[in-house]
PDB file of C-alpha atoms in Angstrom:
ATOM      1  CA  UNK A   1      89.896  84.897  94.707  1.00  0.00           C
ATOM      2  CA  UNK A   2      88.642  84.062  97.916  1.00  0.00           C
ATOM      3  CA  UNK A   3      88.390  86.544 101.321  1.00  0.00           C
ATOM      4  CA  UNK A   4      89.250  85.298 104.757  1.00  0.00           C
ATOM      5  CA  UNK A   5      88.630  87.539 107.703  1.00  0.00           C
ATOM      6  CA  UNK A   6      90.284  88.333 110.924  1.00  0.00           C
ATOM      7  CA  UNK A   7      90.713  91.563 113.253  1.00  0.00           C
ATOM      8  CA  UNK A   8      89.262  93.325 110.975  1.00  0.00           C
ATOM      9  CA  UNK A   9      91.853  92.277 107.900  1.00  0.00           C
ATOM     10  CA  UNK A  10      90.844  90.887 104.667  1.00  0.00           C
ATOM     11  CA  UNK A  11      93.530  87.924 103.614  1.00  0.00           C
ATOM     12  CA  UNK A  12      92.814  87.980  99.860  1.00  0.00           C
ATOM     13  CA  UNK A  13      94.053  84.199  98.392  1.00  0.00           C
ATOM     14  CA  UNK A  14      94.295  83.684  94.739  1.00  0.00           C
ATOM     15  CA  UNK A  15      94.057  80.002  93.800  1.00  0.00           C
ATOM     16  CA  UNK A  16      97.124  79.002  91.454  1.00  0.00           C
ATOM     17  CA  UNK A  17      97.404  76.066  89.082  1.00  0.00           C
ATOM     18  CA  UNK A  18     101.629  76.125  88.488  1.00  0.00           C
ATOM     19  CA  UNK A  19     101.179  72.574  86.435  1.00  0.00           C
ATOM     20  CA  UNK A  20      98.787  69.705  86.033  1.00  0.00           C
ATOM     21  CA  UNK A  21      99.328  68.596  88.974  1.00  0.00           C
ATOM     22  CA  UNK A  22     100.127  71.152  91.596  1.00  0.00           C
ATOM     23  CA  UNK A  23      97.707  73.693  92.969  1.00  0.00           C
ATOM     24  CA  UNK A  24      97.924  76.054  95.444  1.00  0.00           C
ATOM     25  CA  UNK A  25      96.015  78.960  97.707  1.00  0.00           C
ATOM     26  CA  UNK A  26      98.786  81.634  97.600  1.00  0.00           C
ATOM     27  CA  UNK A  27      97.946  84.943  99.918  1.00  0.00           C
ATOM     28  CA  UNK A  28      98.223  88.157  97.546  1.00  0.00           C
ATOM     29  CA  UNK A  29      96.897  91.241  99.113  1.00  0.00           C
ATOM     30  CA  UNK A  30      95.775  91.997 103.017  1.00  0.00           C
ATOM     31  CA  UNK A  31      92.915  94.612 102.676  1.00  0.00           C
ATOM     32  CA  UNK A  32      92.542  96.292 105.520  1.00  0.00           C
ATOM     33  CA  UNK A  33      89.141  98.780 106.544  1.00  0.00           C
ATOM     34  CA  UNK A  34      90.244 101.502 109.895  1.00  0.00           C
ATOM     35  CA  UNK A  35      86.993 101.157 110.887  1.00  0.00           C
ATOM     36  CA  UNK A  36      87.315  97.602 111.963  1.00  0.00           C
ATOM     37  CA  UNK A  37      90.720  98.399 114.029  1.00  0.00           C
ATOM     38  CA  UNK A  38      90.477  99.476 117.620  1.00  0.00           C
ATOM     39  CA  UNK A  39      91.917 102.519 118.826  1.00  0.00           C
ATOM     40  CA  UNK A  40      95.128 102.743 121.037  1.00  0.00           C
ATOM     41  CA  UNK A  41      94.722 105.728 123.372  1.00  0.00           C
ATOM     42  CA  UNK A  42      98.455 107.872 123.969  1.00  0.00           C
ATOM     43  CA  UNK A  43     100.695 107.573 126.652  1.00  0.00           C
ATOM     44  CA  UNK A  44     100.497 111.263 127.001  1.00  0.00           C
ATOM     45  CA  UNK A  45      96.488 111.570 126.362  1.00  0.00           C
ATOM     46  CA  UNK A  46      96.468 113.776 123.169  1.00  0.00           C
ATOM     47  CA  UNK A  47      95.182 111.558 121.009  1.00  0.00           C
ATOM     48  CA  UNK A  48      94.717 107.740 119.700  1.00  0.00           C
ATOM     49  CA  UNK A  49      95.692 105.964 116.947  1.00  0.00           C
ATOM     50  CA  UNK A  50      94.681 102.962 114.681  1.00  0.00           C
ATOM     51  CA  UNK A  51      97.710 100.402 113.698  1.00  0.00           C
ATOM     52  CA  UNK A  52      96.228  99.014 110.542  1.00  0.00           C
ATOM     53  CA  UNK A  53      99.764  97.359 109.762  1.00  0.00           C
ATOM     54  CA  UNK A  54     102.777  96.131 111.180  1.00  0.00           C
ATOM     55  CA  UNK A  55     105.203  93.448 109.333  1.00  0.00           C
ATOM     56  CA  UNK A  56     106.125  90.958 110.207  1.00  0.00           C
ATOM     57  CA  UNK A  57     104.698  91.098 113.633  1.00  0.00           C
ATOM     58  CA  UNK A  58     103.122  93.795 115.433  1.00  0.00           C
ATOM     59  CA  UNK A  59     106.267  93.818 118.351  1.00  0.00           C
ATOM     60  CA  UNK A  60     109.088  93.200 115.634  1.00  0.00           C
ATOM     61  CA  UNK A  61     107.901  95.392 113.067  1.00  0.00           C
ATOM     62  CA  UNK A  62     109.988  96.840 110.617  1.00  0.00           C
ATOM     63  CA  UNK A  63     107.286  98.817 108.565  1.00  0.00           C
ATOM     64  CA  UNK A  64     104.411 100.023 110.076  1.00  0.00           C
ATOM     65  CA  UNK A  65     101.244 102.009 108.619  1.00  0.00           C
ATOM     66  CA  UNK A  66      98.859 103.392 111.568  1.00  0.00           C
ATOM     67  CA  UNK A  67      95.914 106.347 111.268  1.00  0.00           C
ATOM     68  CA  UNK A  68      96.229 108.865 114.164  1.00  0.00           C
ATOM     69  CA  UNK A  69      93.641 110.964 115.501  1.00  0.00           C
ATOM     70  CA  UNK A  70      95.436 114.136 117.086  1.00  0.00           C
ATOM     71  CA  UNK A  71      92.961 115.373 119.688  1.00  0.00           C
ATOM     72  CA  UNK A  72      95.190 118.183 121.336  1.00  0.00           C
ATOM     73  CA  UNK A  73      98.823 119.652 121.193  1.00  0.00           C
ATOM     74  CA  UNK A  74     102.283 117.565 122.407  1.00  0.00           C
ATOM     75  CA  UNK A  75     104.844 115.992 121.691  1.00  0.00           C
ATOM     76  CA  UNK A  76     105.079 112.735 119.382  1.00  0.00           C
ATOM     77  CA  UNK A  77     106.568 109.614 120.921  1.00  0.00           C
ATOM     78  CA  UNK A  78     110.089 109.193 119.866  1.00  0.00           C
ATOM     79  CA  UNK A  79     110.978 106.267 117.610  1.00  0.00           C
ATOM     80  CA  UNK A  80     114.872 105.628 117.637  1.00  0.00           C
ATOM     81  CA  UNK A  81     116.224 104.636 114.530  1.00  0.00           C
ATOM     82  CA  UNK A  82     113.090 104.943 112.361  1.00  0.00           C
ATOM     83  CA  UNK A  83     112.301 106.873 109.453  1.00  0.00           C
ATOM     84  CA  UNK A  84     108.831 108.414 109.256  1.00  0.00           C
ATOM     85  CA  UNK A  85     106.450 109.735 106.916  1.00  0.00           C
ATOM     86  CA  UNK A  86     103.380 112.068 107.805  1.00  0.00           C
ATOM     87  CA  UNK A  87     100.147 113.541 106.247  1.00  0.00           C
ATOM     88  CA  UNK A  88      97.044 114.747 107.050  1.00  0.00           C
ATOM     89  CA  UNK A  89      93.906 113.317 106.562  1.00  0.00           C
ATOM     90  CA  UNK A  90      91.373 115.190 107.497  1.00  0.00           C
ATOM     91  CA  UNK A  91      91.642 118.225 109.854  1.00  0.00           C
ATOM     92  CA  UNK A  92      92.913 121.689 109.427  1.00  0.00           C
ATOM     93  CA  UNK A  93      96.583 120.522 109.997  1.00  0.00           C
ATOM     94  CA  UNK A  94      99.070 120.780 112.290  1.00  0.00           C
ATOM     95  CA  UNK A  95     102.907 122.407 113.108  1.00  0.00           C
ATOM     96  CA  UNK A  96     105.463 120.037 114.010  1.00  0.00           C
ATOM     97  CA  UNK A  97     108.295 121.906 116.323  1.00  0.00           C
ATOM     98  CA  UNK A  98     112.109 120.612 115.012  1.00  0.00           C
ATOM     99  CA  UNK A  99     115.615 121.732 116.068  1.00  0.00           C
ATOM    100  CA  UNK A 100     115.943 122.746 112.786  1.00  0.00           C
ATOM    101  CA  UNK A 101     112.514 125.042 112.643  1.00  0.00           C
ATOM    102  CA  UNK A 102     108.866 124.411 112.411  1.00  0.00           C
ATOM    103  CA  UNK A 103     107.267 122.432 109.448  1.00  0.00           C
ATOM    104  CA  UNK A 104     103.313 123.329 108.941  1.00  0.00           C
ATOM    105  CA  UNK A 105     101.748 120.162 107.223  1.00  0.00           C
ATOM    106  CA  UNK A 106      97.896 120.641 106.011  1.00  0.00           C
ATOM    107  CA  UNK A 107      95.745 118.605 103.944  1.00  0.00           C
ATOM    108  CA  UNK A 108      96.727 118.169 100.613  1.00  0.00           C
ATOM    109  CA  UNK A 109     100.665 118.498 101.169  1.00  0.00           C
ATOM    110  CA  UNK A 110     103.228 116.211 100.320  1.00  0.00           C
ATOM    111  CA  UNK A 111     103.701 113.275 102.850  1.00  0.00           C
ATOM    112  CA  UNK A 112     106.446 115.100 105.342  1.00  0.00           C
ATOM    113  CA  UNK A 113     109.492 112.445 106.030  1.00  0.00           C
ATOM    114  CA  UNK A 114     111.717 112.887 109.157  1.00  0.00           C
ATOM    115  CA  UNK A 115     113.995 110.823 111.684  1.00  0.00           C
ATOM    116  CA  UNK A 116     111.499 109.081 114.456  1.00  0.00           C
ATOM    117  CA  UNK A 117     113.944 109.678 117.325  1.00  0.00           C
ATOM    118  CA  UNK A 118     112.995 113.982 116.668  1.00  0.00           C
ATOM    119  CA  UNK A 119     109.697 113.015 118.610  1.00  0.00           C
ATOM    120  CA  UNK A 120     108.270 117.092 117.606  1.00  0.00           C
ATOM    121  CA  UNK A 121     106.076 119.092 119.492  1.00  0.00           C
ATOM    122  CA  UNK A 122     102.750 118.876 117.411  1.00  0.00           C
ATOM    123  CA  UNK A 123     100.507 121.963 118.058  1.00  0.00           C
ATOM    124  CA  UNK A 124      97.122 121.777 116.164  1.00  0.00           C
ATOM    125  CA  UNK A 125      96.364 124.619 113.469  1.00  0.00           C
ATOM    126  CA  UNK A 126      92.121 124.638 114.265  1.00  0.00           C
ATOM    127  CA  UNK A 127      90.741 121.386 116.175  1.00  0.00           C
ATOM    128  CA  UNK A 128      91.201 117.791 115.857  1.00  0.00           C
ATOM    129  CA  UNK A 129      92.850 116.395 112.677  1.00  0.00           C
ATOM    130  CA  UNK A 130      93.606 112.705 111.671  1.00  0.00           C
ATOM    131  CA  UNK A 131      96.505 111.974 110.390  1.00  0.00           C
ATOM    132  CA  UNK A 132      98.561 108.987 107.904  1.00  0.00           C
ATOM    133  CA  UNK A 133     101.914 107.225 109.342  1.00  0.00           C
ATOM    134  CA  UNK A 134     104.202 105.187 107.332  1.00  0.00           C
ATOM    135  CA  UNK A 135     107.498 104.000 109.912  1.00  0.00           C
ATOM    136  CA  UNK A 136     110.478 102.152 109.011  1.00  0.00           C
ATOM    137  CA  UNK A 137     113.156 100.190 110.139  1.00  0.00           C
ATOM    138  CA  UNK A 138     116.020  99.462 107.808  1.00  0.00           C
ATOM    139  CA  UNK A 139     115.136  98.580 104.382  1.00  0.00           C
ATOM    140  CA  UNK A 140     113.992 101.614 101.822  1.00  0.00           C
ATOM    141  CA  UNK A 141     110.266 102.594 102.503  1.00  0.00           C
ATOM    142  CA  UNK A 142     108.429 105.713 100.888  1.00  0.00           C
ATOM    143  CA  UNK A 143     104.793 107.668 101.308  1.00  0.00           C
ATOM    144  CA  UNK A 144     103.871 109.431  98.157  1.00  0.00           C
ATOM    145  CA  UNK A 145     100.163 111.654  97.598  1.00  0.00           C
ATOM    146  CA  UNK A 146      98.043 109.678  94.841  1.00  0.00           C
ATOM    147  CA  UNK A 147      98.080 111.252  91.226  1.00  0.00           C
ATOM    148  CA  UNK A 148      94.352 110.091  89.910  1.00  0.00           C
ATOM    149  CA  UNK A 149      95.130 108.087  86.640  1.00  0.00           C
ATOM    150  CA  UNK A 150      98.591 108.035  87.146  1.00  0.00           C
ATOM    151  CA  UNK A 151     100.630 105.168  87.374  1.00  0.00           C
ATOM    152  CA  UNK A 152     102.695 104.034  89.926  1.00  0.00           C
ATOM    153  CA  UNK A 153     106.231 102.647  88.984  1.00  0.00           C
ATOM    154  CA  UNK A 154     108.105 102.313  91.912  1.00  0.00           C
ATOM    155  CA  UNK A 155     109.674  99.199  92.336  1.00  0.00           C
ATOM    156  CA  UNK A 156     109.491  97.908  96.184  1.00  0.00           C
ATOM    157  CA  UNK A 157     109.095  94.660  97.381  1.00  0.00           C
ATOM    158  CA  UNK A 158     106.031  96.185  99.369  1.00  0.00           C
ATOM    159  CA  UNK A 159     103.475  98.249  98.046  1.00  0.00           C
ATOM    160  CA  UNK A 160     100.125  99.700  99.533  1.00  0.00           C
ATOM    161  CA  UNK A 161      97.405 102.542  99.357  1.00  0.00           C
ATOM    162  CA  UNK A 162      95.537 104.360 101.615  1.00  0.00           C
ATOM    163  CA  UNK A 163      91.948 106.081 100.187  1.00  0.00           C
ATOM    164  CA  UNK A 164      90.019 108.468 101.959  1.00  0.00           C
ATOM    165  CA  UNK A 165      87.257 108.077  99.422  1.00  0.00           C
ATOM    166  CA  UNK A 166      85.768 105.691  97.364  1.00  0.00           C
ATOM    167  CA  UNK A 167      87.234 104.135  94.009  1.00  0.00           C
ATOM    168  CA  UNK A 168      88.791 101.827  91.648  1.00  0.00           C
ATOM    169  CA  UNK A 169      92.331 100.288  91.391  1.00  0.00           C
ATOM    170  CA  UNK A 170      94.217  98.986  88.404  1.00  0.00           C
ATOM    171  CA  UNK A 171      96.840  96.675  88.539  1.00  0.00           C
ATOM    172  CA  UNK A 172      98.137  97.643  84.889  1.00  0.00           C
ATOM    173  CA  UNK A 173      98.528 100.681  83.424  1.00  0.00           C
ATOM    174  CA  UNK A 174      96.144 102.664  81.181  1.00  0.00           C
ATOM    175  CA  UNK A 175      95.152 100.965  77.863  1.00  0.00           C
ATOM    176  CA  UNK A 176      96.276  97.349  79.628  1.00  0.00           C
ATOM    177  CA  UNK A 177      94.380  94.083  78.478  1.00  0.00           C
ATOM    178  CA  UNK A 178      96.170  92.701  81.484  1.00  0.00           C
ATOM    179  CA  UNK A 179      94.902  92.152  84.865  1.00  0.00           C
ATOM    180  CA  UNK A 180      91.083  93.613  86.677  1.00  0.00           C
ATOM    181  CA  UNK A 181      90.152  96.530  88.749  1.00  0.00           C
ATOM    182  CA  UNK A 182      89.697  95.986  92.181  1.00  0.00           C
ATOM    183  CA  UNK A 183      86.673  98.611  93.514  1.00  0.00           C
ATOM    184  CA  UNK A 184      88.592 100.444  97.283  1.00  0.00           C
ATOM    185  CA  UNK A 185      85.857 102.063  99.792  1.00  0.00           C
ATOM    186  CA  UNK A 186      86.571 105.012 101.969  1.00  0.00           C
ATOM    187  CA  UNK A 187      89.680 104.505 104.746  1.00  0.00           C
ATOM    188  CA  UNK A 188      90.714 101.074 103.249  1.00  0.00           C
ATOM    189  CA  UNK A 189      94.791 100.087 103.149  1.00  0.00           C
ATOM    190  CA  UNK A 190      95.326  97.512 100.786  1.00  0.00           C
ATOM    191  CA  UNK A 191      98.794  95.859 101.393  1.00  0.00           C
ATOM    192  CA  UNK A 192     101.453  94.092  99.111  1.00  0.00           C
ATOM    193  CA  UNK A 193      99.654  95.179  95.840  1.00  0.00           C
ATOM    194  CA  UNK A 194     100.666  93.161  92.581  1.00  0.00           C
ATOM    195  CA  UNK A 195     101.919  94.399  88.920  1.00  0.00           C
ATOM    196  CA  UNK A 196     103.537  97.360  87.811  1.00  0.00           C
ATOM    197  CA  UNK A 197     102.174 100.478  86.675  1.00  0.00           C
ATOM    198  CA  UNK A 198      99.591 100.392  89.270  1.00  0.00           C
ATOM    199  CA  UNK A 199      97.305 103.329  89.035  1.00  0.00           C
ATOM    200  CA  UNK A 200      94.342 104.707  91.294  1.00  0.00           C
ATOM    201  CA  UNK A 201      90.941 106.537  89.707  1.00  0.00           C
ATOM    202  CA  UNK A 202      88.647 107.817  92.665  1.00  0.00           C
ATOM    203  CA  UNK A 203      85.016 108.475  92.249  1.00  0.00           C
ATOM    204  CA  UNK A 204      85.290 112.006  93.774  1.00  0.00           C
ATOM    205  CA  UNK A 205      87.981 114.655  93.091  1.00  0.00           C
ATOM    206  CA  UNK A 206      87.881 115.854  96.772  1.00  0.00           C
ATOM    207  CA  UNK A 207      89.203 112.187  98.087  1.00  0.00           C
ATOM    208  CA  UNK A 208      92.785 111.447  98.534  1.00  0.00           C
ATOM    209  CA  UNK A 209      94.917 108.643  98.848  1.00  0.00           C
ATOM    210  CA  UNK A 210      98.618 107.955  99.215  1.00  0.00           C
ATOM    211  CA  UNK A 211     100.894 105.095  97.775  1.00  0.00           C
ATOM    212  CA  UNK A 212     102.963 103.281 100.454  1.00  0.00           C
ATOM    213  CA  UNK A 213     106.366 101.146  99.739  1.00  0.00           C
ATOM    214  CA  UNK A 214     108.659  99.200 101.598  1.00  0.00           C
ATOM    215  CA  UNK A 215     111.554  97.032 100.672  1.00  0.00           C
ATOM    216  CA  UNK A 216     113.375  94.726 103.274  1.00  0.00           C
ATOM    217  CA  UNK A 217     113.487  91.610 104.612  1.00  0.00           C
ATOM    218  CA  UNK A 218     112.687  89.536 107.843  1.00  0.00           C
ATOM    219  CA  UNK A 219     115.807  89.428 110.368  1.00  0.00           C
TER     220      UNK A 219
END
């Protein structure tokens, strides 16, 4: 495996041998640490947010993962014809404002999952809270909250995790010969993950992480 670095993304390469005489570098996994990814401040000045992924390109996008920090209440810009998952990271939460009724999300919940073009009110519960966003155009695309130990089975073309803490990935599941751990540090999205039964053991009970998927294709 080799590591090439750029904008604060890890391209991780695997070198492939498919016969005697072919060989090639084929790119596996993007892994990708928030703390290397500038900030975008809001339009509207309540908060700033990290894009740590947009495929294919970052103004034709048709999944996107981003961190948000929420600094004070209003409104979410609208995103026509997207689907959209949300959770909180760290913070005391926050209550989105729909047509429908008001949805309180806090740490720990459930990813929420709503139309883009609702744009909701956000009004912070106590103070400042960061926040996960998985967006989608077309295609199939789901956010789910990390079971430690658990394996993952969903079958999408795309599949990533977001950890708030520290800990080790398994590309096979439990009792596997198959395959090696891959060791995650705090606030780290690794992208287009390989294998099935994927499963996720952090080093502290306290941290949490969420499984991302998308399936689609380029236009």
């Amino acid at each position: 495996m080799q590591r090439m670095r750029g904008c604060g993304t890890y391209f991780l390469w695997r070198f492939t041998s498919a016969s005697n005489s072919m060989c090639e570098w084929r790119l596996e996994m993007l892994l990708i640490r928030a703390e290397n990814i500038e900030f975008q401040p809001w339009a509207n000045g309540g908060g700033r947010t990290r894009e740590l992924l947009a495929w294919p390109t970052t103004t034709s996008w048709k999944v996107r993962v981003t961190l948000a920090e929420i600094e004070q209440d209003g409104a979410f810009s609208p995103f026509p014809k997207v689907k959209r998952w949300f959770a909180v990271v760290t913070g005391q939460g926050v209550e989105l404002r729909f047509p429908t009724g008001n949805r309180m999300v806090v740490q720990g919940d459930a990813p929420l999952c709503f139309d883009g073009k609702l744009a909701p009110h956000c009004g912070l519960l106590n103070g400042h809270t960061q926040d996960l966003n998985l967006m989608a155009r077309e295609g199939v695309a789901a956010m789910r909250l990390v079971q430690p130990d658990i394996k993952w089975l969903e079958p999408f073309d795309q599949r990533g995790i977001f950890t708030t803490g520290a800990g080790w990935l398994y590309p096979q599941p439990a009792g596997s010969n198959g395959g090696s751990r891959m060791r995650l540090e705090p606030n780290t999205l690794l992208w287009d993950i390989a294998g099935e039964g994927i499963r996720y053991v952090p080093d502290s009970q306290h941290s949490r992480a969420w499984w991302l998927g998308y399936s689609g294709s380029v236009a």
